[in-house]
C-alpha cells in the first residue's frame, strides 16, 4: 500500500479493525468449530473495545475519506462510542444466558461484530450509497441474530418477522433515495443540499424524503413502522433484545439526524411535518400500549417506541440545540436500557428464565440492591427528577420550545405523565407485593452493567457537564 494513502484511511481504522477481526474470527471458528466459542466471544469483546479506543484516539480534524463518503466528525465519534458501548455490554451479558439455554455458538459473536461494523459505517456515511451499504450490513446480521436460537419457535418467528418487514423498509428507503437522486442528481449529502438550494421542494423530492424517512422510522421502531418491535423483542433471546434496544437504536438515530441535518437543511418545513407526526404517534403508542403488558420484554418494546418519539421531538427542532438534546437523550437512554436488561437477565429461578412483570413481586425483600437500582431506572425512564431520564426529556422539550414547537413539547409532556403509570406499576410490584419467587444470584457481567448503568442514571445530576459538552460539540459538527 502507498504510504501516502495511510492518513486517508486513519478515520476508518475502527471499521477496518472490526472487518479484519471478523474475518479472523470466522477463520478461528471454521478451524476449531464449537470449541472456539469461548475464544471467539472473548476476542469479539476485545475487537469492540479496540474499535472504541481507535474512535476516541482519532484526530479531531480527520478529513473525509473514500471520496468524501465517509467522515469521522465529532457527531460520528459521539454516536460510535455509544453504539460500541451498547454492543459490548449486550455481548457481555449474552455469554451466561446462551450457555444456560444451550445454544452457545461461535457465529453469534461474529454476527454481533459484523452488525456493529455496519452501524459504524452508517454513522459515518455522508452519502446515500455508503449509508445503504452500512444499513444492509447491519440488517443482514441482525436478521440472523434474531433467529439464532434455532430450536426455539419464538426466536425463529421473531427472525422471520424482522426479515420480512426489514426487507420492506429497506425497499422503501432505497426508493426514497432513488427519488432524491433523480431530483438532485447527487448522492452526497452536501451535494444534495447544494442542489436543493433555497428553493421550494418539488413534489418528487417531497415523496423521496417521505420514503427515505419511512425507512429510517422502521430502523428506530417509530410509529407507524413499529409493528415488528414487540414481537421481536419478546421472541428473540433476551441478550439479543438488549442489543436491539441499545446499540441498533443509536445507529438508527444517528442516521436519521445526519441525513436531515446535512442533506435537507433548506427544506426543514417539509421534513419537520413528517418528524412531528411520527414523534407524536410514537409517544402516544408508547404511553398507552404498554399499560396492559404483562411480559416485561414487550413492555420494554413499547417503552422503546415511546422513547424514540421523545428523541424525534429534539430532531424536529432542526437546530444545533435540538441535536444536542437528541445526543444527550440517546446516551442516557442507552444507560437506562442496558441497566434494565441487566435486571431482566437476572430474573432467573434455578436454570429457568422468567419474563413476567409479576415475577418481580417482592424483589425488595429478596434482593434489595437489585430492587433499588431497578426502581431508580424505572423512575428515570418515566422522567422523574432528579434522575438522568428527567434531564433527557428536559433538553429535547426545551429545544422544541425554542424552535417554536411549544405544542409538541406540551403533548410530549402530557404523554410522558401518562406513560409514567406503567413504570410506577413495576416499582409498586417490586416494593409492595408479596414475593412469589426468589431469583438466583446475578452474574458478574450483569452486576457490572447494572452498577455502571445504574450509577450513571442516579448520579448524572451531580456532574452533567462532560456529556453536555460532548453532545454540543457533536451537534455543532453537523451545522
C-alpha positions as CSV (number, residue, x, y, z in Angstrom):
1,X,0.0,0.0,0.0
2,X,1.2,3.5,-0.8
3,X,2.3,5.2,2.4
4,X,0.5,8.4,1.3
5,X,-2.8,6.6,1.5
6,X,-2.4,5.7,5.1
7,X,-3.5,9.1,6.5
8,X,-6.7,8.9,4.4
9,X,-7.5,5.5,6.0
10,X,-7.0,6.8,9.5
11,X,-10.6,7.9,10.1
12,X,-11.7,4.4,9.1
13,X,-9.3,2.5,11.3
14,X,-12.1,1.3,13.8
15,X,-14.1,-0.1,10.9
16,X,-11.0,-1.7,9.3
17,X,-10.1,-3.3,12.6
18,X,-13.7,-4.7,13.0
19,X,-13.7,-6.0,9.4
20,X,-10.3,-7.7,9.6
21,X,-11.1,-9.0,13.1
22,X,-14.4,-10.5,12.0
23,X,-12.7,-12.4,9.2
24,X,-10.1,-13.7,11.6
25,X,-12.9,-14.9,14.0
26,X,-14.6,-16.7,11.1
27,X,-11.3,-18.5,10.4
28,X,-10.9,-19.5,14.0
29,X,-14.4,-20.8,14.2
30,X,-14.1,-22.7,10.9
31,X,-10.9,-24.4,12.2
32,X,-12.0,-25.2,15.8
33,X,-15.7,-25.5,15.4
34,X,-17.9,-25.1,18.6
35,X,-14.8,-25.5,20.7
36,X,-13.9,-21.9,19.6
37,X,-17.0,-20.4,21.2
38,X,-15.3,-19.1,24.3
39,X,-12.3,-17.8,22.5
40,X,-14.3,-16.1,19.8
41,X,-16.5,-14.5,22.4
42,X,-13.5,-13.0,24.2
43,X,-11.9,-11.8,21.0
44,X,-15.1,-10.2,19.9
45,X,-15.3,-8.2,23.1
46,X,-11.7,-7.2,22.6
47,X,-12.4,-6.1,19.0
48,X,-15.3,-3.9,20.0
49,X,-13.1,-2.4,22.8
50,X,-10.3,-1.8,20.4
51,X,-12.7,-0.1,17.9
52,X,-13.8,2.2,20.8
53,X,-10.3,3.2,21.6
54,X,-9.5,3.8,18.0
55,X,-12.5,6.1,17.7
56,X,-11.5,8.1,20.8
57,X,-7.9,8.3,19.6
58,X,-8.7,9.5,16.1
59,X,-7.6,13.1,15.3
60,X,-10.4,15.7,15.8
61,X,-9.8,17.2,12.4
62,X,-9.7,14.0,10.5
63,X,-10.7,14.6,6.8
64,X,-13.5,12.8,5.0
65,X,-12.2,9.8,3.1
66,X,-13.2,7.3,0.4
67,X,-14.2,10.1,-2.0
68,X,-15.9,12.1,0.7
69,X,-18.4,9.3,1.5
70,X,-17.0,8.6,5.0
71,X,-16.3,11.1,7.7
72,X,-15.3,10.9,11.4
73,X,-16.6,14.2,12.8
74,X,-17.5,14.9,16.4
75,X,-21.0,13.6,15.8
76,X,-19.8,10.3,14.4
77,X,-17.3,9.9,17.2
78,X,-20.0,10.5,19.9
79,X,-22.5,8.1,18.3
80,X,-20.0,5.4,17.6
81,X,-18.8,5.3,21.2
82,X,-22.4,4.9,22.3
83,X,-23.1,2.2,19.8
84,X,-19.9,0.3,20.7
85,X,-20.7,0.6,24.4
86,X,-24.2,-0.9,23.7
87,X,-22.8,-3.7,21.6
88,X,-20.0,-4.5,24.2
89,X,-22.5,-4.6,27.1
90,X,-25.1,-6.7,25.3
91,X,-22.4,-9.2,24.1
92,X,-21.0,-9.5,27.6
93,X,-24.5,-10.1,29.0
94,X,-25.0,-12.9,26.4
95,X,-22.5,-15.5,27.4
96,X,-24.0,-16.9,30.6
97,X,-27.5,-16.8,29.1
98,X,-26.5,-18.7,26.0
99,X,-24.6,-21.3,28.0
100,X,-27.6,-22.0,30.2
101,X,-30.1,-22.1,27.3
102,X,-27.8,-24.5,25.4
103,X,-27.4,-22.5,22.1
104,X,-23.9,-21.1,22.6
105,X,-22.4,-20.8,19.1
106,X,-19.3,-19.0,17.9
107,X,-21.2,-17.5,15.0
108,X,-23.2,-15.3,17.4
109,X,-20.3,-13.1,18.5
110,X,-19.1,-12.8,14.8
111,X,-22.5,-11.6,13.8
112,X,-22.6,-9.0,16.5
113,X,-19.2,-7.7,15.4
114,X,-20.4,-7.5,11.7
115,X,-23.6,-5.8,12.8
116,X,-21.5,-3.3,14.8
117,X,-19.4,-2.7,11.8
118,X,-22.5,-1.9,9.8
119,X,-23.6,0.5,12.5
120,X,-20.3,2.3,12.4
121,X,-20.4,2.7,8.6
122,X,-24.0,4.0,8.9
123,X,-23.0,6.6,11.4
124,X,-20.1,7.9,9.4
125,X,-21.8,7.7,6.0
126,X,-22.0,11.0,4.2
127,X,-23.7,9.9,1.0
128,X,-26.7,7.7,0.3
129,X,-24.8,4.8,-1.2
130,X,-22.4,4.4,1.8
131,X,-25.4,4.8,4.1
132,X,-27.3,2.0,2.4
133,X,-24.3,-0.3,2.4
134,X,-23.8,0.2,6.1
135,X,-27.5,-0.3,6.8
136,X,-27.7,-3.6,4.9
137,X,-24.6,-4.9,6.5
138,X,-26.1,-4.2,9.9
139,X,-29.6,-5.5,9.0
140,X,-28.4,-8.8,7.4
141,X,-26.5,-9.7,10.5
142,X,-29.5,-8.7,12.8
143,X,-31.9,-10.9,10.8
144,X,-29.7,-13.9,11.6
145,X,-29.1,-12.9,15.2
146,X,-32.8,-12.6,16.0
147,X,-33.4,-16.2,14.9
148,X,-30.1,-17.7,16.1
149,X,-31.9,-19.9,18.7
150,X,-33.0,-22.4,16.0
151,X,-34.7,-24.7,18.5
152,X,-37.0,-22.0,19.9
153,X,-40.1,-21.3,17.8
154,X,-40.4,-17.8,19.2
155,X,-36.9,-16.9,18.2
156,X,-37.4,-18.3,14.7
157,X,-40.7,-16.4,14.3
158,X,-39.0,-13.2,15.5
159,X,-36.2,-13.5,13.0
160,X,-38.7,-14.2,10.1
161,X,-40.9,-11.2,11.0
162,X,-37.9,-8.9,11.3
163,X,-36.5,-10.1,8.0
164,X,-39.8,-9.6,6.0
165,X,-40.6,-6.2,7.4
166,X,-36.9,-5.2,7.3
167,X,-36.8,-6.0,3.6
168,X,-39.9,-3.9,3.0
169,X,-38.4,-0.9,4.9
170,X,-35.1,-1.2,3.0
171,X,-37.0,-1.2,-0.3
172,X,-38.8,2.0,0.8
173,X,-35.6,3.6,1.9
174,X,-33.9,2.7,-1.4
175,X,-36.9,4.0,-3.4
176,X,-36.7,7.3,-1.5
177,X,-33.0,7.6,-2.1
178,X,-33.5,7.0,-5.8
179,X,-36.2,9.7,-6.0
180,X,-33.8,12.2,-4.2
181,X,-31.1,11.3,-6.6
182,X,-33.4,11.7,-9.6
183,X,-34.3,15.2,-8.4
184,X,-30.9,16.4,-7.3
185,X,-28.5,14.3,-9.5
186,X,-26.4,13.8,-6.4
187,X,-25.9,11.2,-3.7
188,X,-23.6,13.0,-1.3
189,X,-25.4,14.8,1.5
190,X,-23.6,18.1,0.9
191,X,-24.2,17.9,-2.8
192,X,-27.9,17.2,-2.3
193,X,-28.2,20.2,0.0
194,X,-26.4,22.4,-2.6
195,X,-28.7,21.1,-5.4
196,X,-31.8,21.8,-3.5
197,X,-30.5,25.3,-2.6
198,X,-33.0,27.7,-1.0
199,X,-35.8,26.9,-3.5
200,X,-39.1,25.3,-2.8
201,X,-39.1,21.5,-2.7
202,X,-40.7,19.7,-5.7
203,X,-43.3,17.0,-5.3
204,X,-40.8,14.4,-6.4
205,X,-38.3,15.5,-3.7
206,X,-41.0,15.5,-1.0
207,X,-42.0,12.0,-2.0
208,X,-38.4,11.0,-1.8
209,X,-38.0,12.5,1.6
210,X,-41.2,10.7,2.8
211,X,-39.9,7.3,1.7
212,X,-36.5,7.9,3.0
213,X,-37.7,8.9,6.4
214,X,-40.1,6.0,6.4
215,X,-37.2,3.6,6.1
216,X,-35.4,5.4,8.9
217,X,-38.5,5.3,11.1
218,X,-38.6,1.5,10.8
219,X,-35.0,1.2,11.9
220,X,-35.7,3.2,15.1
221,X,-39.1,1.4,15.5
222,X,-41.1,4.6,15.3
223,X,-44.8,4.6,14.6
224,X,-46.3,3.7,12.1
225,X,-43.4,1.4,11.3
226,X,-43.1,-0.1,14.8
227,X,-45.1,-3.3,14.2
228,X,-42.1,-5.7,14.3
229,X,-40.8,-4.4,17.7
230,X,-43.0,-6.0,20.4
231,X,-42.9,-9.5,18.7
232,X,-39.1,-9.4,18.0
233,X,-38.3,-8.1,21.5
234,X,-40.3,-10.8,23.1
235,X,-39.3,-13.6,20.8
236,X,-35.6,-13.0,20.5
237,X,-33.3,-14.3,23.3
238,X,-33.1,-11.6,26.0
239,X,-29.5,-10.5,25.4
240,X,-30.2,-10.1,21.7
241,X,-33.2,-8.0,22.7
242,X,-30.8,-5.8,24.8
243,X,-28.6,-5.4,21.7
244,X,-31.6,-4.4,19.5
245,X,-32.8,-1.9,22.2
246,X,-29.5,-0.2,22.7
247,X,-26.8,-0.3,20.0
248,X,-29.0,-0.5,17.0
249,X,-31.2,2.4,18.2
250,X,-28.1,4.6,18.4
251,X,-27.1,3.9,14.8
252,X,-30.7,4.4,13.6
253,X,-31.0,7.8,15.3
254,X,-27.5,8.9,14.1
255,X,-28.5,8.0,10.5
256,X,-31.8,9.9,10.9
257,X,-30.2,13.0,12.3
258,X,-27.3,13.2,9.9
259,X,-29.4,12.9,6.8
260,X,-31.9,15.5,7.7
261,X,-29.3,17.9,9.1
262,X,-26.8,17.6,6.2
263,X,-28.8,16.7,3.1
264,X,-32.1,18.7,3.8
265,X,-31.2,21.8,5.8
266,X,-33.1,24.1,3.5
267,X,-36.3,22.1,3.4
268,X,-36.8,21.9,7.1
269,X,-40.5,22.7,6.9
270,X,-41.2,19.7,4.7
271,X,-39.4,17.0,6.7
272,X,-40.3,18.6,10.1
273,X,-44.0,17.8,9.4
274,X,-43.1,14.1,9.0
275,X,-40.9,14.0,12.1
276,X,-43.5,15.8,14.3
277,X,-46.3,13.3,13.2
278,X,-44.0,10.3,13.8
279,X,-42.9,11.7,17.2
280,X,-46.4,12.3,18.5
281,X,-47.6,8.9,17.2
282,X,-44.7,7.1,18.8
283,X,-45.0,8.9,22.2
284,X,-48.8,8.2,22.2
285,X,-48.4,4.5,21.4
286,X,-45.6,4.0,23.8
287,X,-47.6,5.7,26.6
288,X,-50.9,3.8,26.1
289,X,-50.0,0.4,24.6
290,X,-47.5,-0.6,27.3
291,X,-50.1,-0.2,30.1
292,X,-51.7,-3.6,29.6
293,X,-48.5,-5.6,29.1
294,X,-47.6,-8.4,31.4
295,X,-44.4,-9.5,29.7
296,X,-41.5,-7.2,30.7
297,X,-39.8,-7.6,27.3
298,X,-42.9,-6.5,25.4
299,X,-43.2,-3.6,27.9
300,X,-39.6,-2.5,27.1
301,X,-40.5,-2.7,23.4
302,X,-43.3,-0.2,23.8
303,X,-41.1,1.8,26.1
304,X,-38.5,1.9,23.4
305,X,-41.1,3.1,20.8
306,X,-42.2,5.9,23.2
307,X,-38.6,7.0,23.8
308,X,-37.8,7.2,20.1
309,X,-40.7,9.6,19.9
310,X,-39.1,11.8,22.5
311,X,-35.8,11.7,20.6
312,X,-37.6,12.8,17.5
313,X,-39.0,15.8,19.4
314,X,-35.5,17.1,19.6
315,X,-34.8,16.4,16.0
316,X,-38.0,18.2,14.9
317,X,-36.5,21.4,16.3
318,X,-34.0,21.3,13.4
319,X,-31.4,23.3,15.4
320,X,-28.0,22.5,16.9
321,X,-29.7,22.8,20.3
322,X,-32.2,20.1,19.3
323,X,-29.5,17.8,18.0
324,X,-27.6,18.3,21.3
325,X,-30.8,17.2,23.1
326,X,-31.0,14.2,20.9
327,X,-27.4,13.2,21.6
328,X,-27.9,13.6,25.4
329,X,-31.1,11.7,25.2
330,X,-29.7,8.8,23.3
331,X,-26.7,8.5,25.7
332,X,-29.0,8.4,28.8
333,X,-31.4,6.1,27.0
334,X,-28.6,3.6,26.3
335,X,-27.6,3.6,30.0
336,X,-31.2,3.1,31.3
337,X,-31.9,0.4,28.8
338,X,-28.7,-1.6,29.5
339,X,-29.4,-1.4,33.2
340,X,-33.0,-2.5,32.8
341,X,-31.9,-5.5,30.7
342,X,-29.2,-6.5,33.2
343,X,-32.0,-6.9,35.7
344,X,-34.3,-8.7,33.2
345,X,-31.5,-11.2,32.5
346,X,-31.2,-11.7,36.3
347,X,-34.8,-12.8,36.5
348,X,-33.8,-16.5,36.8
349,X,-35.3,-19.1,39.0
350,X,-32.8,-22.0,39.1
351,X,-32.0,-22.5,35.4
352,X,-35.3,-21.1,34.1
353,X,-35.6,-17.5,33.0
354,X,-38.9,-15.8,33.7
355,X,-40.2,-12.7,31.9
356,X,-43.5,-11.8,33.5
357,X,-43.7,-8.5,35.4
358,X,-45.5,-10.2,38.3
359,X,-42.4,-12.3,38.8
360,X,-40.7,-9.2,40.2
361,X,-43.1,-9.2,43.2
362,X,-41.4,-8.6,46.5
363,X,-38.0,-8.2,44.9
364,X,-37.2,-5.6,47.6
365,X,-37.2,-8.3,50.2
366,X,-35.3,-11.0,48.3
367,X,-32.7,-8.8,46.5
368,X,-32.8,-5.2,47.9
369,X,-29.8,-3.9,45.9
370,X,-31.2,-5.0,42.6
371,X,-34.7,-3.8,43.6
372,X,-33.4,-0.3,44.4
373,X,-31.4,0.2,41.2
374,X,-34.2,-1.2,39.0
375,X,-36.7,1.1,40.7
376,X,-34.4,4.1,40.0
377,X,-34.1,3.1,36.4
378,X,-37.9,2.8,36.1
379,X,-38.3,6.3,37.7
380,X,-35.7,7.6,35.2
381,X,-37.4,6.0,32.3
382,X,-40.6,7.8,33.5
383,X,-38.7,11.1,33.5
384,X,-38.9,11.8,37.2
385,X,-36.3,14.2,38.6
386,X,-33.5,14.3,39.6
387,X,-32.7,11.2,37.7
388,X,-31.0,11.2,34.3
389,X,-34.2,10.5,32.3
390,X,-35.7,13.8,33.5
391,X,-32.8,15.8,32.0
392,X,-33.0,13.8,28.8
393,X,-36.6,14.9,28.3
394,X,-36.0,18.4,29.5
395,X,-33.3,19.0,26.9
396,X,-35.5,17.9,23.9
397,X,-38.6,19.7,25.1
398,X,-36.6,22.9,25.8
399,X,-35.1,22.7,22.2
400,X,-38.6,22.2,20.8
401,X,-40.0,25.2,22.7
402,X,-37.1,27.4,21.5
403,X,-37.8,26.3,17.9
404,X,-41.4,27.4,18.1
405,X,-42.8,23.9,18.7
406,X,-44.3,24.5,22.1
407,X,-47.5,22.5,21.3
408,X,-45.3,19.4,20.5
409,X,-43.4,19.8,23.8
410,X,-46.7,20.1,25.7
411,X,-48.1,17.0,24.0
412,X,-44.9,15.1,24.9
413,X,-45.1,16.3,28.5
414,X,-48.7,15.0,28.8
415,X,-47.9,11.7,27.2
416,X,-44.8,11.3,29.5
417,X,-47.1,11.7,32.5
418,X,-49.4,9.1,31.2
419,X,-46.6,6.7,30.3
420,X,-45.2,7.0,33.9
421,X,-48.1,4.8,35.0
422,X,-46.6,1.5,33.8
423,X,-43.1,2.3,35.1
424,X,-44.5,3.1,38.5
425,X,-46.6,0.0,38.5
426,X,-43.4,-2.0,38.3
427,X,-42.0,-0.1,41.3
428,X,-45.2,-0.9,43.2
429,X,-44.9,-4.6,42.4
430,X,-41.2,-4.6,43.5
431,X,-41.8,-3.0,46.8
432,X,-45.4,-3.7,47.9
433,X,-46.4,-7.1,46.5
434,X,-45.7,-10.4,48.3
435,X,-42.7,-12.3,47.0
436,X,-43.6,-15.2,44.6
437,X,-40.1,-16.4,43.6
438,X,-36.5,-15.8,44.6
439,X,-34.1,-15.1,41.8
440,X,-30.7,-16.8,41.5
441,X,-27.6,-14.6,42.2
442,X,-26.7,-12.2,39.5
443,X,-23.8,-13.0,37.2
444,X,-20.7,-10.8,37.3
445,X,-21.5,-9.3,33.9
446,X,-25.0,-8.4,35.0
447,X,-23.7,-6.9,38.2
448,X,-21.1,-4.8,36.4
449,X,-23.5,-3.5,33.8
450,X,-26.2,-2.7,36.4
451,X,-23.7,-0.9,38.6
452,X,-22.3,1.3,35.9
453,X,-25.7,2.0,34.2
454,X,-27.5,2.5,37.5
455,X,-24.7,4.7,38.9
456,X,-24.8,6.9,35.8
457,X,-28.6,7.1,35.9
458,X,-28.7,8.1,39.5
459,X,-25.6,10.3,39.8
460,X,-25.9,12.1,36.4
461,X,-27.4,15.2,38.2
462,X,-24.1,15.7,40.1
463,X,-21.9,16.2,37.1
464,X,-23.8,16.5,33.8
465,X,-21.2,18.8,32.2
466,X,-19.0,16.3,30.3
467,X,-21.9,14.7,28.5
468,X,-23.4,18.1,27.7
469,X,-20.1,19.4,26.3
470,X,-19.5,16.3,24.1
471,X,-23.1,16.3,22.8
472,X,-22.9,20.0,22.0
473,X,-19.7,19.5,20.1
474,X,-21.3,16.6,18.2
475,X,-24.2,18.7,17.2
476,X,-22.1,21.7,16.1
477,X,-20.1,19.5,13.8
478,X,-23.3,18.9,11.7
479,X,-24.1,22.5,11.3
